[in-house]
Amino acid sequence: MKFTFTCKKVSLNDSIKEYAEKKISKLDRYFREDADALVTFSVEKGHRCVVEITIVSGSTLFRAQEESRDGDMRGAIDAAVSTIDRQIRKNKTRLSKRLRQDALAPSVPAEFDVSEETEFQLVRTKQIAVKPMSVDEAILQMNLLDHDFFVFRDAENVVSIVYRRKNGGYGLLETDSIGA
């Protein structure tokens, strides 16, 4: 596994990075080809340690963001690795074509036993009119509707999505016309 570390508002010693490599490398057994791990460390509001791990293997992407309120970066790393491990185990049937065949043990210890979703349950379908507007107008409309995201067309007539981020602020997803 190839690692890329990023530190935001914090400087870390090599022991934390080595610890992260050791823990995340345990997930390497799931992947056929060499995976890339992007690890971002940050400290927010003085003492909240946040670790974001993104693992890219082929076209499959796994992401986890965990925080430790007591200033323990190792605890946040452990929680993020555990989250990705749970994601893989929960979706093991759907991911079986993308993961190594022998990666998932047939008998899973009780502490890792997670019931697998056999199918996704779609509970509602809604038709929407995608209207042209600016990003600021879309954010305003999203806030007025008290939604977490809003779909709109931008000035170039490209379908885009604005969303409210968990850690504050807003995000913008712009669609791509490649392959269309």
Tab-separated table of C-alpha atoms in Angstrom, residues 15-88:
chain	number	residue	atom	x	y	z
A	15	SER	CA	5.875	7.651	15.322
A	16	ILE	CA	2.250	8.677	14.604
A	17	LYS	CA	2.762	8.197	10.860
A	18	GLU	CA	4.390	4.792	11.451
A	19	TYR	CA	1.486	3.828	13.694
A	20	ALA	CA	-0.988	4.845	10.974
A	21	GLU	CA	0.946	2.863	8.342
A	22	LYS	CA	0.975	-0.221	10.575
A	23	LYS	CA	-2.779	-0.063	11.275
A	24	ILE	CA	-3.891	0.803	7.725
A	25	SER	CA	-1.582	-1.845	6.216
A	26	LYS	CA	-3.766	-4.481	7.873
A	27	LEU	CA	-6.492	-3.531	5.364
A	28	ASP	CA	-4.126	-4.354	2.483
A	29	ARG	CA	-5.209	-8.003	2.653
A	30	TYR	CA	-8.554	-7.040	1.086
A	31	PHE	CA	-7.154	-5.633	-2.142
A	32	ARG	CA	-5.947	-7.475	-5.248
A	33	GLU	CA	-3.706	-4.718	-6.544
A	34	ASP	CA	-1.661	-2.156	-4.691
A	35	ALA	CA	-3.925	0.427	-3.064
A	36	ASP	CA	-3.255	4.088	-2.284
A	37	ALA	CA	-3.974	5.411	1.196
A	38	LEU	CA	-4.435	9.148	1.666
A	39	VAL	CA	-4.283	10.056	5.350
A	40	THR	CA	-5.083	13.558	6.598
A	41	PHE	CA	-4.368	14.567	10.183
A	42	SER	CA	-5.798	17.760	11.652
A	43	VAL	CA	-6.534	19.371	14.985
A	44	GLU	CA	-9.678	21.446	15.309
A	45	LYS	CA	-10.594	23.863	18.066
A	46	GLY	CA	-7.424	23.234	19.995
A	47	HIS	CA	-7.776	19.622	21.084
A	48	ARG	CA	-10.036	17.610	18.726
A	49	CYS	CA	-7.815	15.276	16.696
A	50	VAL	CA	-9.354	14.378	13.338
A	51	VAL	CA	-8.086	11.624	11.031
A	52	GLU	CA	-9.462	11.159	7.523
A	53	ILE	CA	-8.452	8.023	5.630
A	54	THR	CA	-9.247	7.511	1.956
A	55	ILE	CA	-8.214	4.255	0.315
A	56	VAL	CA	-8.313	4.004	-3.471
A	57	SER	CA	-7.980	0.614	-5.140
A	58	GLY	CA	-8.831	0.596	-8.821
A	59	SER	CA	-12.256	2.191	-9.126
A	60	THR	CA	-13.220	1.401	-5.517
A	61	LEU	CA	-12.994	4.132	-2.909
A	62	PHE	CA	-13.260	3.760	0.873
A	63	ARG	CA	-13.375	6.770	3.179
A	64	ALA	CA	-13.617	7.266	6.917
A	65	GLN	CA	-13.270	10.352	9.079
A	66	GLU	CA	-13.041	9.957	12.826
A	67	GLU	CA	-12.158	12.262	15.670
A	68	SER	CA	-10.881	11.927	19.188
A	69	ARG	CA	-11.936	14.617	21.633
A	70	ASP	CA	-9.279	13.818	24.202
A	71	GLY	CA	-6.327	14.698	21.943
A	72	ASP	CA	-5.468	11.079	21.150
A	73	MET	CA	-4.453	10.834	17.473
A	74	ARG	CA	-3.888	7.069	17.774
A	75	GLY	CA	-7.472	6.575	18.952
A	76	ALA	CA	-8.785	8.461	15.927
A	77	ILE	CA	-6.606	6.309	13.620
A	78	ASP	CA	-7.935	3.122	15.227
A	79	ALA	CA	-11.533	4.296	14.865
A	80	ALA	CA	-11.089	5.237	11.183
A	81	VAL	CA	-9.452	1.903	10.314
A	82	SER	CA	-12.238	0.090	12.162
A	83	THR	CA	-14.855	2.052	10.191
A	84	ILE	CA	-13.331	1.077	6.834
A	85	ASP	CA	-13.027	-2.548	7.954
A	86	ARG	CA	-16.734	-2.498	8.894
A	87	GLN	CA	-17.648	-0.962	5.498
A	88	ILE	CA	-15.828	-3.769	3.699
